[in-house]
Every structure is written in structure tokens, then in C-alpha cells.
PDB file of C-alpha atoms in Angstrom:
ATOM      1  CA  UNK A   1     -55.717 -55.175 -24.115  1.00 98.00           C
ATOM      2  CA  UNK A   2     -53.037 -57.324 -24.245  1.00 98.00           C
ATOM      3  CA  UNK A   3     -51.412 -59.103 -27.471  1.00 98.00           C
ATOM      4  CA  UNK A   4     -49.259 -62.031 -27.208  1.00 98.00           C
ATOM      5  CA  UNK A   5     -47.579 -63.529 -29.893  1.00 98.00           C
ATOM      6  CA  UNK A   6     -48.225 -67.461 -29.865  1.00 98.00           C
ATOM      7  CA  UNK A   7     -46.991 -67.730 -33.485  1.00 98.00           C
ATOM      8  CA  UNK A   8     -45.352 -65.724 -36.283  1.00 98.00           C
ATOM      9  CA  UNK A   9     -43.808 -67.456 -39.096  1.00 98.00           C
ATOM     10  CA  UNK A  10     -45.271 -67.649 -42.940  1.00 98.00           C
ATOM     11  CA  UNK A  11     -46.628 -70.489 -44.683  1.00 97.00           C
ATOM     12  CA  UNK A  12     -44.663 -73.044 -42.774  1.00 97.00           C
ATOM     13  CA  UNK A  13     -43.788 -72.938 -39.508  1.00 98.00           C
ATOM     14  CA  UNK A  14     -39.852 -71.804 -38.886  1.00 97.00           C
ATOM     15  CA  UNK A  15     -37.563 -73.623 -36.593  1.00 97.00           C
ATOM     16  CA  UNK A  16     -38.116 -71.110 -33.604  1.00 96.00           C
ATOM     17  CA  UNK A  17     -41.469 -69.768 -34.585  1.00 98.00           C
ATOM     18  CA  UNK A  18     -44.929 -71.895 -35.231  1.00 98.00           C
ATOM     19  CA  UNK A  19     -47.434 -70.558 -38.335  1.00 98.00           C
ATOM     20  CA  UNK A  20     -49.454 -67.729 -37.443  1.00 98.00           C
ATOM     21  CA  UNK A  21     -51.786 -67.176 -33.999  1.00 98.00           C
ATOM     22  CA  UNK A  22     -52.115 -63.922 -31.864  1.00 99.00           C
ATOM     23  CA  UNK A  23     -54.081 -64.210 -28.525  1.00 99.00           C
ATOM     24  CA  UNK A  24     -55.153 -61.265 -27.367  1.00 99.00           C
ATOM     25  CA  UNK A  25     -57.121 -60.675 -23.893  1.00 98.00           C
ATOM     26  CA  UNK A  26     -59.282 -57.720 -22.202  1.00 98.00           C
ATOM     27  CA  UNK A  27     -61.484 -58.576 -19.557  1.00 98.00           C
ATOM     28  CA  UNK A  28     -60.424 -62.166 -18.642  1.00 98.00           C
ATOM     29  CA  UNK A  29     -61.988 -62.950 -22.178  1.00 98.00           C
ATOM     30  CA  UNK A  30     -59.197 -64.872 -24.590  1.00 98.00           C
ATOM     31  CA  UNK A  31     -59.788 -64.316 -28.471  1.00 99.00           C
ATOM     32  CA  UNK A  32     -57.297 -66.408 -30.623  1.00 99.00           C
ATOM     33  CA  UNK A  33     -56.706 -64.535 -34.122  1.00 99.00           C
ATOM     34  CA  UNK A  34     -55.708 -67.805 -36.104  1.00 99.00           C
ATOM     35  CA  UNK A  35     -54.827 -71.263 -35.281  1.00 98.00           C
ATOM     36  CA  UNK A  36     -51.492 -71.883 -37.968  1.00 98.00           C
ATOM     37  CA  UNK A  37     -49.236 -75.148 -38.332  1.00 98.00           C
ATOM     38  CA  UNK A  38     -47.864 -75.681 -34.562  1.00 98.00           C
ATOM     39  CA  UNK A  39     -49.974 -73.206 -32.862  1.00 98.00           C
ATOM     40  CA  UNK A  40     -51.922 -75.512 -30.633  1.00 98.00           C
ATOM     41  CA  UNK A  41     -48.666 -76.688 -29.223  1.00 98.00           C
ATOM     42  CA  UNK A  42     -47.331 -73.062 -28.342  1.00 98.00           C
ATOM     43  CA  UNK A  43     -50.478 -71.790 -27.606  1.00 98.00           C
ATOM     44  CA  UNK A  44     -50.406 -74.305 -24.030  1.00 98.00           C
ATOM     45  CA  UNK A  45     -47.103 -71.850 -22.901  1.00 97.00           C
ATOM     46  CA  UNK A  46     -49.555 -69.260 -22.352  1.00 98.00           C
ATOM     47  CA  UNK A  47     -52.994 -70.294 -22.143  1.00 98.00           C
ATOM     48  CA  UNK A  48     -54.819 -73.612 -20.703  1.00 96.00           C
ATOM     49  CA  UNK A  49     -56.397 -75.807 -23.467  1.00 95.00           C
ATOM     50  CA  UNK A  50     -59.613 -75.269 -22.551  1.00 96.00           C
ATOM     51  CA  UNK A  51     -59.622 -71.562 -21.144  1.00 97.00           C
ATOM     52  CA  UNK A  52     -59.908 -69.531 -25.251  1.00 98.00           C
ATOM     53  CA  UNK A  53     -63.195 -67.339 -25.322  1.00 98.00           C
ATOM     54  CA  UNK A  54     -63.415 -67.373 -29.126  1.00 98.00           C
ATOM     55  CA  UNK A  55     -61.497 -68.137 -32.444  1.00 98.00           C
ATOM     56  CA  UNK A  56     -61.093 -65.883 -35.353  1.00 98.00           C
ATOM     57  CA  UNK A  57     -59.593 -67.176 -38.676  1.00 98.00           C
ATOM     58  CA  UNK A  58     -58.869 -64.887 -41.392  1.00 98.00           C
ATOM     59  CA  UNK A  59     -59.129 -67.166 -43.913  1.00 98.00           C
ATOM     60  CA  UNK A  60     -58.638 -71.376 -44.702  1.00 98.00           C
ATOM     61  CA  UNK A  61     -54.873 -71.681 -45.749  1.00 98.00           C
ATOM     62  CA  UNK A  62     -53.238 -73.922 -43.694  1.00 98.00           C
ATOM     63  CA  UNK A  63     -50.223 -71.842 -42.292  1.00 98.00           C
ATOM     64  CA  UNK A  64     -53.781 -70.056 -40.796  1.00 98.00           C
ATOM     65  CA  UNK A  65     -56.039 -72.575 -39.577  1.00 98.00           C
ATOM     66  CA  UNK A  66     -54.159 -76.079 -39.880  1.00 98.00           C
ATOM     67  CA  UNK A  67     -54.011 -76.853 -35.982  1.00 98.00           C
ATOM     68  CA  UNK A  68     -57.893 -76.257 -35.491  1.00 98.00           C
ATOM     69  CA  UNK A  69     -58.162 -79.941 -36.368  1.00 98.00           C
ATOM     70  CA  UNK A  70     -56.162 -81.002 -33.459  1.00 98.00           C
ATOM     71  CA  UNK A  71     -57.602 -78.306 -31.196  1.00 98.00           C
ATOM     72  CA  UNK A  72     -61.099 -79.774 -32.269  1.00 98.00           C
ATOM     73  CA  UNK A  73     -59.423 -83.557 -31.045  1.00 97.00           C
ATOM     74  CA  UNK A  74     -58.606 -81.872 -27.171  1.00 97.00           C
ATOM     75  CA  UNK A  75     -62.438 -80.343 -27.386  1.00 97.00           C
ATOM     76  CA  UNK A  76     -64.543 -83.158 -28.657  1.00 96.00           C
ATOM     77  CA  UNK A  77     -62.288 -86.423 -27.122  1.00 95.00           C
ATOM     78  CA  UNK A  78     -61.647 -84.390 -23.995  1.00 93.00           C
ATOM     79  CA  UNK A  79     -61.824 -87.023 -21.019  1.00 86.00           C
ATOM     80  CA  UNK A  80     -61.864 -85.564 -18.036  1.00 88.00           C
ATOM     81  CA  UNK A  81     -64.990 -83.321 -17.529  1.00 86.00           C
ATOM     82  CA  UNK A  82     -66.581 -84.758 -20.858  1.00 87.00           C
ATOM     83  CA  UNK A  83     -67.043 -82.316 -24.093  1.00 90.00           C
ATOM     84  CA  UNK A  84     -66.383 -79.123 -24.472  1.00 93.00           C
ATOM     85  CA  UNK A  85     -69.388 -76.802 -25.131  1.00 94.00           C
ATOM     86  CA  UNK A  86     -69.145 -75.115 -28.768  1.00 97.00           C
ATOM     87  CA  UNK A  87     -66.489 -72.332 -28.691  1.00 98.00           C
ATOM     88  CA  UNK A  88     -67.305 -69.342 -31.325  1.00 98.00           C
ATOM     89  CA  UNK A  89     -65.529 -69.591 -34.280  1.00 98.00           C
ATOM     90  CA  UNK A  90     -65.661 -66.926 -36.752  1.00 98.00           C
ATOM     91  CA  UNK A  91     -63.834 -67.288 -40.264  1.00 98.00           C
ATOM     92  CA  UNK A  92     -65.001 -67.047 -43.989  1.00 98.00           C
ATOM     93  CA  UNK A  93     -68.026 -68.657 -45.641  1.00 97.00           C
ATOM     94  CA  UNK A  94     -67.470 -72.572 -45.659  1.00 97.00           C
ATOM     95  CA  UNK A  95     -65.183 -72.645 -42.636  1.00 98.00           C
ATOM     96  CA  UNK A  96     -66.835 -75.932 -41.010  1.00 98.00           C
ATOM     97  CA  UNK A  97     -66.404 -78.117 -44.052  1.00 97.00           C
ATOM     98  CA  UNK A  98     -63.208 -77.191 -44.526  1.00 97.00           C
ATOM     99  CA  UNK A  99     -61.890 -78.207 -41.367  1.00 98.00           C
ATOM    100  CA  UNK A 100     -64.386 -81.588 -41.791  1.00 98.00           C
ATOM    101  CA  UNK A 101     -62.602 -82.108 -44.950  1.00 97.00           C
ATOM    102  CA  UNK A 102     -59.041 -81.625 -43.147  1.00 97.00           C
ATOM    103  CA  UNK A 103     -59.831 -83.607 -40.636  1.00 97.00           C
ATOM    104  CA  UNK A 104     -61.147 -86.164 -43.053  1.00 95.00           C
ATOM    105  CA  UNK A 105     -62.261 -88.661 -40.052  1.00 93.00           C
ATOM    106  CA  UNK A 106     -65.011 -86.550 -37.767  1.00 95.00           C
ATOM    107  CA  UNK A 107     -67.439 -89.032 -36.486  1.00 95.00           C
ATOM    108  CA  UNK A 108     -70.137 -87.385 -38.268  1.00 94.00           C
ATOM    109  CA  UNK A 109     -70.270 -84.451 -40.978  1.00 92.00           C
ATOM    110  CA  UNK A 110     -71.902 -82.413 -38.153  1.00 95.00           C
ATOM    111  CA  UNK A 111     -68.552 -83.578 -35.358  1.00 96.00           C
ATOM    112  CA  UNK A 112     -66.968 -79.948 -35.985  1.00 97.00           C
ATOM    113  CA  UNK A 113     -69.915 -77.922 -34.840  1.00 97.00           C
ATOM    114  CA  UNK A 114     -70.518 -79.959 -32.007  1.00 97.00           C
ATOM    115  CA  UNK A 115     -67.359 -78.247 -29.951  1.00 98.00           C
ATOM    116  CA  UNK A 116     -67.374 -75.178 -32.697  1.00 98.00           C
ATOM    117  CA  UNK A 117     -70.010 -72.236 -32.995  1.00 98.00           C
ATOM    118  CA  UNK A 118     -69.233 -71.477 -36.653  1.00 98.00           C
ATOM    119  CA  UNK A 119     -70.181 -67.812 -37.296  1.00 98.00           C
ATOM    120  CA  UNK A 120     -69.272 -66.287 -41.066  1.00 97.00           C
ATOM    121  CA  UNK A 121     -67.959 -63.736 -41.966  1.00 97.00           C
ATOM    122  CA  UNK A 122     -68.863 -61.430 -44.593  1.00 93.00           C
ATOM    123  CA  UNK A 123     -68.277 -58.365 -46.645  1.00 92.00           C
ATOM    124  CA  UNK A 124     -69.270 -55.292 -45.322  1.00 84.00           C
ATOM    125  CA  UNK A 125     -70.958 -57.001 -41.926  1.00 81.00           C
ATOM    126  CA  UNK A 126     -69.915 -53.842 -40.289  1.00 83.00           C
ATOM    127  CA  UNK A 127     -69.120 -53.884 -36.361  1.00 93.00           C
ATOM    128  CA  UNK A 128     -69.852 -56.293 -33.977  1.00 97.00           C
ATOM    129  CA  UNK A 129     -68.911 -57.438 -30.544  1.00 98.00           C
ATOM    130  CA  UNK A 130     -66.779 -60.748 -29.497  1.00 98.00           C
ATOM    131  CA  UNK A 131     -66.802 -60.585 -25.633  1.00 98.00           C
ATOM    132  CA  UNK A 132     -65.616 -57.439 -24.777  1.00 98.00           C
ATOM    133  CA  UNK A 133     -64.228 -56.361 -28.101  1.00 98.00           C
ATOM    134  CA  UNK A 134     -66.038 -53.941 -30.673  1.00 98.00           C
ATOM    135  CA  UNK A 135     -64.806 -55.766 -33.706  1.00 98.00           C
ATOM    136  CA  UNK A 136     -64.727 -54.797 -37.434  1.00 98.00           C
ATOM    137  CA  UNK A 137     -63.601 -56.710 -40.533  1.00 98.00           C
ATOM    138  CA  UNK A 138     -62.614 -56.046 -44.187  1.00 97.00           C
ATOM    139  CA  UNK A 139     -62.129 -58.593 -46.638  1.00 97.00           C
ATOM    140  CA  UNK A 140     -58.629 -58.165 -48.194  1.00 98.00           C
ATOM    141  CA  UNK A 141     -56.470 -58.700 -51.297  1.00 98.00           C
ATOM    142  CA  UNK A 142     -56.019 -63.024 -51.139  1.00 98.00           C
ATOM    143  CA  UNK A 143     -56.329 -65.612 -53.591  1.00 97.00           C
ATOM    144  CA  UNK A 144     -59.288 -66.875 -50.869  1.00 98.00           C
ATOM    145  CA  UNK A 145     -61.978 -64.965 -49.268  1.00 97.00           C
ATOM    146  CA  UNK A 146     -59.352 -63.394 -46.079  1.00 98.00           C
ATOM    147  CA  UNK A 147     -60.335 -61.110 -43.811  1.00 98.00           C
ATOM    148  CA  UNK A 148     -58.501 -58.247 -41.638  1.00 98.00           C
ATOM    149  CA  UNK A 149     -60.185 -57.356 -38.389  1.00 98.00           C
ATOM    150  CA  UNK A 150     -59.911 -54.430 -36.349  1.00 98.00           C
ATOM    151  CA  UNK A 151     -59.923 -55.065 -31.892  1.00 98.00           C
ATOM    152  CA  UNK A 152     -60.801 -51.959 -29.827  1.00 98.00           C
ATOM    153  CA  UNK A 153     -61.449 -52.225 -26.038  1.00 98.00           C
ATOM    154  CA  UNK A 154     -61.270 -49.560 -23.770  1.00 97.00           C
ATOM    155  CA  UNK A 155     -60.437 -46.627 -26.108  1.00 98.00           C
ATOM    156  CA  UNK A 156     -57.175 -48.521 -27.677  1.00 98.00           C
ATOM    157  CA  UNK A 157     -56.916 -50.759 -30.763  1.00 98.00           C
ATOM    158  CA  UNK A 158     -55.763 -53.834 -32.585  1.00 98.00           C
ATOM    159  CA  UNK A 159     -55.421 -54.282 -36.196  1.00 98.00           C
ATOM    160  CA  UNK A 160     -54.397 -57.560 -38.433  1.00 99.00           C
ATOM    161  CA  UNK A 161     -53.919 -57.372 -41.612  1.00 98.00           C
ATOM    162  CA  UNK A 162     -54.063 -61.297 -41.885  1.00 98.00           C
ATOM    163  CA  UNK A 163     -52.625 -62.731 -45.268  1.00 98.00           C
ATOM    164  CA  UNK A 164     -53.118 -59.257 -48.645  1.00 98.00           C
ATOM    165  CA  UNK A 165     -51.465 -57.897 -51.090  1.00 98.00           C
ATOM    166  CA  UNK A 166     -52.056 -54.055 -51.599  1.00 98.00           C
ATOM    167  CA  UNK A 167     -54.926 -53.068 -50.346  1.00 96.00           C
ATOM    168  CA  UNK A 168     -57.000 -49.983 -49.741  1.00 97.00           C
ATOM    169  CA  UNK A 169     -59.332 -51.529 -47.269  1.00 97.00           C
ATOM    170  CA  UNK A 170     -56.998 -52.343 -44.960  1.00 98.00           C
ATOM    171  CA  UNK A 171     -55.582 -48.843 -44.817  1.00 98.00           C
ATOM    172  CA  UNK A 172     -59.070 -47.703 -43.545  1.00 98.00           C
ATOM    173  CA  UNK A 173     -59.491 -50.430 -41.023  1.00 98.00           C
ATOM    174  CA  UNK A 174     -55.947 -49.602 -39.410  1.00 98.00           C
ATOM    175  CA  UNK A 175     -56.599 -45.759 -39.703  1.00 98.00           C
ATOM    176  CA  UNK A 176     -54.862 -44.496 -36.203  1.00 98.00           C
ATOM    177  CA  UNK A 177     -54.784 -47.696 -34.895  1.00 98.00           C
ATOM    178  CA  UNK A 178     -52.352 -48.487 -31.720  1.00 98.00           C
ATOM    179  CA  UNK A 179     -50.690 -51.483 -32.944  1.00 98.00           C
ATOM    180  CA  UNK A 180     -50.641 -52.676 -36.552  1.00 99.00           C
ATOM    181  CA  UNK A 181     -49.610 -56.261 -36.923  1.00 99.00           C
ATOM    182  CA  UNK A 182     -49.308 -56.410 -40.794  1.00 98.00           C
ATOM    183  CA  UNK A 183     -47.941 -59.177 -43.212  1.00 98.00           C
ATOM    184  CA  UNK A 184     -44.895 -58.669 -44.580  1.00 98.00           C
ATOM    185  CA  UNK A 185     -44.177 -62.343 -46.742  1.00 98.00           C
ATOM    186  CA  UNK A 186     -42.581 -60.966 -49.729  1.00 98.00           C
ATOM    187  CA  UNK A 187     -38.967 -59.289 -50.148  1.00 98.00           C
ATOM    188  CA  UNK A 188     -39.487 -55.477 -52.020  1.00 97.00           C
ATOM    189  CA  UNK A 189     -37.523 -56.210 -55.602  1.00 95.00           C
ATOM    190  CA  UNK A 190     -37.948 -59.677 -55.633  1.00 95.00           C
ATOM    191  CA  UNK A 191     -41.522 -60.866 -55.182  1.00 93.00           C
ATOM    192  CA  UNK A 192     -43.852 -59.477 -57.341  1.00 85.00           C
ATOM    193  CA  UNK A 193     -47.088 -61.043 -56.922  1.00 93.00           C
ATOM    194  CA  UNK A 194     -50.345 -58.729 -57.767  1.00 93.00           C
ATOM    195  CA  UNK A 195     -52.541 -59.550 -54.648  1.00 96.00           C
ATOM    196  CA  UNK A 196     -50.842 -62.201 -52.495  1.00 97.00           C
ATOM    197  CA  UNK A 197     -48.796 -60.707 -49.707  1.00 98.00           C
ATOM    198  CA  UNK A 198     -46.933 -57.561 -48.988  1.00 98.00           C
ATOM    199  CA  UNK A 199     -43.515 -56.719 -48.953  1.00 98.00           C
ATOM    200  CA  UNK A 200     -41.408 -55.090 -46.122  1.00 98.00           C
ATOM    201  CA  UNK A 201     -41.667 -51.894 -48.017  1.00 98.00           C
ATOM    202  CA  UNK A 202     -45.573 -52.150 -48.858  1.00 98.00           C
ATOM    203  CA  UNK A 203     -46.159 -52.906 -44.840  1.00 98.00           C
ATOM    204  CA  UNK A 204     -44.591 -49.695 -44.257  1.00 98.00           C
ATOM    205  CA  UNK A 205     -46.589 -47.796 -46.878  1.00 98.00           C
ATOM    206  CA  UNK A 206     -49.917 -49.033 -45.253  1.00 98.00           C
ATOM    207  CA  UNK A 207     -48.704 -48.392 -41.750  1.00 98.00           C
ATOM    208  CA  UNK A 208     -47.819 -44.654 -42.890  1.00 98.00           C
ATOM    209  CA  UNK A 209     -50.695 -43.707 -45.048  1.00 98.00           C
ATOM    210  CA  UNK A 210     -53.086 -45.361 -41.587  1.00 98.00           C
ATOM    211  CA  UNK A 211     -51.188 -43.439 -39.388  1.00 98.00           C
ATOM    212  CA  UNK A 212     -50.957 -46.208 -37.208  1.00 98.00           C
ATOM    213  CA  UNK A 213     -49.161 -45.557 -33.980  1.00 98.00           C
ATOM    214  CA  UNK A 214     -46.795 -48.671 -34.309  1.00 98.00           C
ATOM    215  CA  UNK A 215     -45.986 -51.409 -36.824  1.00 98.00           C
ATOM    216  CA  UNK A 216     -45.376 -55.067 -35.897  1.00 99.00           C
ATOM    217  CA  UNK A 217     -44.715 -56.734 -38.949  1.00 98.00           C
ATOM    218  CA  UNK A 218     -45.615 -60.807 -39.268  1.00 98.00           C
ATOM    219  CA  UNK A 219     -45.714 -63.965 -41.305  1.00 98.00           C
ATOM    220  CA  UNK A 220     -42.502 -63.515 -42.491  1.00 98.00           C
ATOM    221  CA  UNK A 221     -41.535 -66.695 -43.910  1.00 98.00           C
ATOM    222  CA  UNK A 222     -38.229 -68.779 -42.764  1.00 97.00           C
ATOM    223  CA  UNK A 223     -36.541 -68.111 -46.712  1.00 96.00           C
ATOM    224  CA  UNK A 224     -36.968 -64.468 -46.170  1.00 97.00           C
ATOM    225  CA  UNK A 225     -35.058 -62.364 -44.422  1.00 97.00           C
ATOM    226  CA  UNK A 226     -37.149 -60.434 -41.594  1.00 98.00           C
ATOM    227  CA  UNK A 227     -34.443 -57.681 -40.811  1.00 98.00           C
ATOM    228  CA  UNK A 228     -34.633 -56.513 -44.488  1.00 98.00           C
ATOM    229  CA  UNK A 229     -38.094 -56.269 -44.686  1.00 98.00           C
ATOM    230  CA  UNK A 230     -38.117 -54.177 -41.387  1.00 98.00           C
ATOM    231  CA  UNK A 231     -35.341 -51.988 -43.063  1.00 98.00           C
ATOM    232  CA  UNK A 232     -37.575 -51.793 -46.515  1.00 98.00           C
ATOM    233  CA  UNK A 233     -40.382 -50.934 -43.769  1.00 98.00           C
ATOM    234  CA  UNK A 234     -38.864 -48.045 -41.710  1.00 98.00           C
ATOM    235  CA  UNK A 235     -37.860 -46.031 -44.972  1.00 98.00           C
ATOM    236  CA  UNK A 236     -41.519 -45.128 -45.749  1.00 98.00           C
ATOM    237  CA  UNK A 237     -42.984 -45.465 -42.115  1.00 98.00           C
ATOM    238  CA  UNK A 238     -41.236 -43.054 -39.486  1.00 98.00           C
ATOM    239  CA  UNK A 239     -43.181 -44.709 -36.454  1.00 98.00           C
ATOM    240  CA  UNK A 240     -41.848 -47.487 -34.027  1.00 98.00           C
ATOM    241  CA  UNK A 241     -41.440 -50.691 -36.143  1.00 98.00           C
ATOM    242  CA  UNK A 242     -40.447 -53.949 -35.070  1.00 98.00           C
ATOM    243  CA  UNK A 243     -40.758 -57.698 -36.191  1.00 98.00           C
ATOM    244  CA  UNK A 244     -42.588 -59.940 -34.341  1.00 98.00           C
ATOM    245  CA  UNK A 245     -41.138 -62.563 -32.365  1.00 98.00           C
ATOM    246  CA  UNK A 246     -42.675 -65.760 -31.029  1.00 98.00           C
ATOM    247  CA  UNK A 247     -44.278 -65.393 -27.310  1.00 98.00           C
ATOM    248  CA  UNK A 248     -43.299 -61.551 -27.592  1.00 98.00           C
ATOM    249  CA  UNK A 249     -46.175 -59.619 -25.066  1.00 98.00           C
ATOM    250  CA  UNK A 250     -47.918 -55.893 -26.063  1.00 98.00           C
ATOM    251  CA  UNK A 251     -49.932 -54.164 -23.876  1.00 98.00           C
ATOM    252  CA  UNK A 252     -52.499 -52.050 -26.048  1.00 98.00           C
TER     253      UNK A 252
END
């Protein structure tokens, strides 16, 4: 597998950095973890418009899923070659009307799923396959339904935390995982927010007590400082830990 980072930065996107998106590829099949403020834009340095496999969104904040209305412009306006044939999408229960709502002027209430295969995710759905991938989800600690997923191909392994505060879940979905790209929005000793984000330190904790392999931590937001968070993270997690940077490349 191979993990590119198209986007990095927390709830708005940062001067250098647009709102999160992680393309990963196996196969010659594209999946695009999230589509955040900017992403569409950034996503072009690496990728043709028109050449993603599938979509996942964790979950309908903005900073997650903002640029999906502009991505569903290029699909369903596309001039040359016509439409685009529906591209799975899979992201929480009421995903479509969301972006409908955002878009606020689709032709029809039905526009969306003409260019987007909306599947939903749920609690407990257990594994299932997106191209190549064997894919698993957990719904996490977020003020909306958010969901962590879990990418394995070829023996190795992917896991994204996506936007959660402490959370037990997502220690069992990253158990021994090869590459944990986990939130880190809050600053340890100064945010203290019960099931929002996690902290530098808390990224660290997760990473440790999963004994995943390495720690890449994300959606660190432009007012915080990443290199303290990465400190807070490497003083409970002894494994290689870095921040992520945008258009940074991982082969799994």
C-alpha cells in the first residue's frame, strides 16, 4: 500500500497544509479517506480528477468532507466525456443530504447520487472489502456519528483514527497496525474536552497500548503547536513517531 498525504491540517485549513484527506493506493485502485476544506485542489498534485476508486468520510464536519461539493461540480458538470458514473462513497448515516444541503443548489434532491454511490456506515458492520482493501470500521468518541477505519492489503495495514477523543475502540482497531495516523487537535494541559479530540500525549497512549508499529500524528490545527504534541507523544509511545506533513508519501 501506499499512503500519501493530500491534506493534514485541523478544522481549517493552515497556510501550507489543506483540511484533512489521505489517498491511499494498492492495486491501481485509489481510496480517498476524507475530502477536507482545500483538498480537491491538492488532491490534482497527485491524482487526476477523475481517476479516485472510492471515497471514505469519517464523519460530516466540514474540515472532513467540505470539498465533496466541489468534487461533485467536476463529476456531474464534467464536459468533456459527459458524467461521471457514481463513485462509492461511504460515510455515516445521512451523508447524501448533507452534502445536498451544503451544496444548497443540486439540480434535483437526487443530483448527489447521480455521480455518488452513497453506502453507510454503521456500528459494528464488521469487515468488508473496498477494491482491494479488507476494511473495518469503529465508530469513535465525536460529537457526530465518526468513524475510524482500519486498511489491510497484502499482509500490511492502515489505521485512521479520524476526528475522537479517548477511545477504547480505536485501540482495538489499530492493534499491531503498520502505520497509525491518529488525531492529535488538542495540546496535553490545556484542552480538556471529554470526547472531542486527542491530545499529543493521548495519541501516544493509544499508539502504545495498540502496539502499533509507527505513529503519524494529524489534524493538528494551525493555533497548535505540532512539535509539542509530537514531544507529549514520544514520552508514552517508544515507536517511530512523526507529524504528518502535506504531500508526505508511506509505503505500507
Amino acid at each position: 500500500m501506499k499512503l500519501t498525504v493530500v491534506g493534514c491540517s485541523g478544522s481549517f485549513p493552515a497556510a501550507g497544509s489543506a483540511c484533512s484527506s489521505y489517498l491511499v493506493e494498492a492495486d491501481g485502485f485509489r481510496l480517498l479517506l476524507d475530502m477536507g476544506n482545500g483538498a480537491l485542489g491538492e488532491l490534482q498534485r497527485h491524482v487526476g480528477l477523475y481517476d479516485l476508486d472510492a471515497i471514505f468520510l469519517s464523519h460530516l464536519h466540514a474540515d472532513h468532507c467540505i470539498d465533496m461539493c466541489a468534487y461533485f461540480v467536476a463529476r456531474y458538470y464534467r464536459f468533456d466525456g459527459g458524467r461521471c458514473d457514481p463513485i462509492p462513497v461511504y460515510g455515516p448515516e445521512g451523508t447524501e443530504q448533507r452534502l445536498t444541503t451544503a451544496y444548497a443548489d443540486t439540480p434535483t434532491d437526487k443530483s448527489m447520487s447521480e455521480v455518488f454511490d452513497f453506502h453507510t456506515l454503521k456500528p459494528g458492520s464488521g469487515s468488508f472489502d473496498i477494491g482491494p482493501f479488507s476494511v473495518r470500521t469503529e465508530k469513535v468518541a465525536h460529537p457526530v456519528d465518526t468513524f475510524a477505519i482500519r486498511v489491510e492489503h497484502g499482509g500490511r495495514s492502515l489505521t485512521y483514527s479520524g476526528d475522537t477523543g479517548v477511545c477504547e475502540p480505536l485501540v482495538e482497531l489499530a492493534e499491531e497496525t503498520d502505520l497509525f495516523l491518529c488525531e492529535a487537535a488538542f495540546t496535553y494541559g490545556k484542552e480538556d474536552v471529554v470526547g472531542l479530540h486527542l491530545n499529543g500525549r493521548e495519541a501516544g497512549a493509544h499508539a502504545a497500548r495498540a502496539r502499533a508499529r509507527r505513529l503519524v500524528l494529524t489534524h493538528v490545527p494551525p493555533w497548535t503547536d505540532g512539535d509539542r504534541n509530537l514531544a507529549d507523544a514520544r514520552d508514552v509511545y517508544a515507536g517511530p513517531a512523526e507529524l504528518a506533513v502535506p504531500g508526505a508519501v508511506y509505503e505500507i
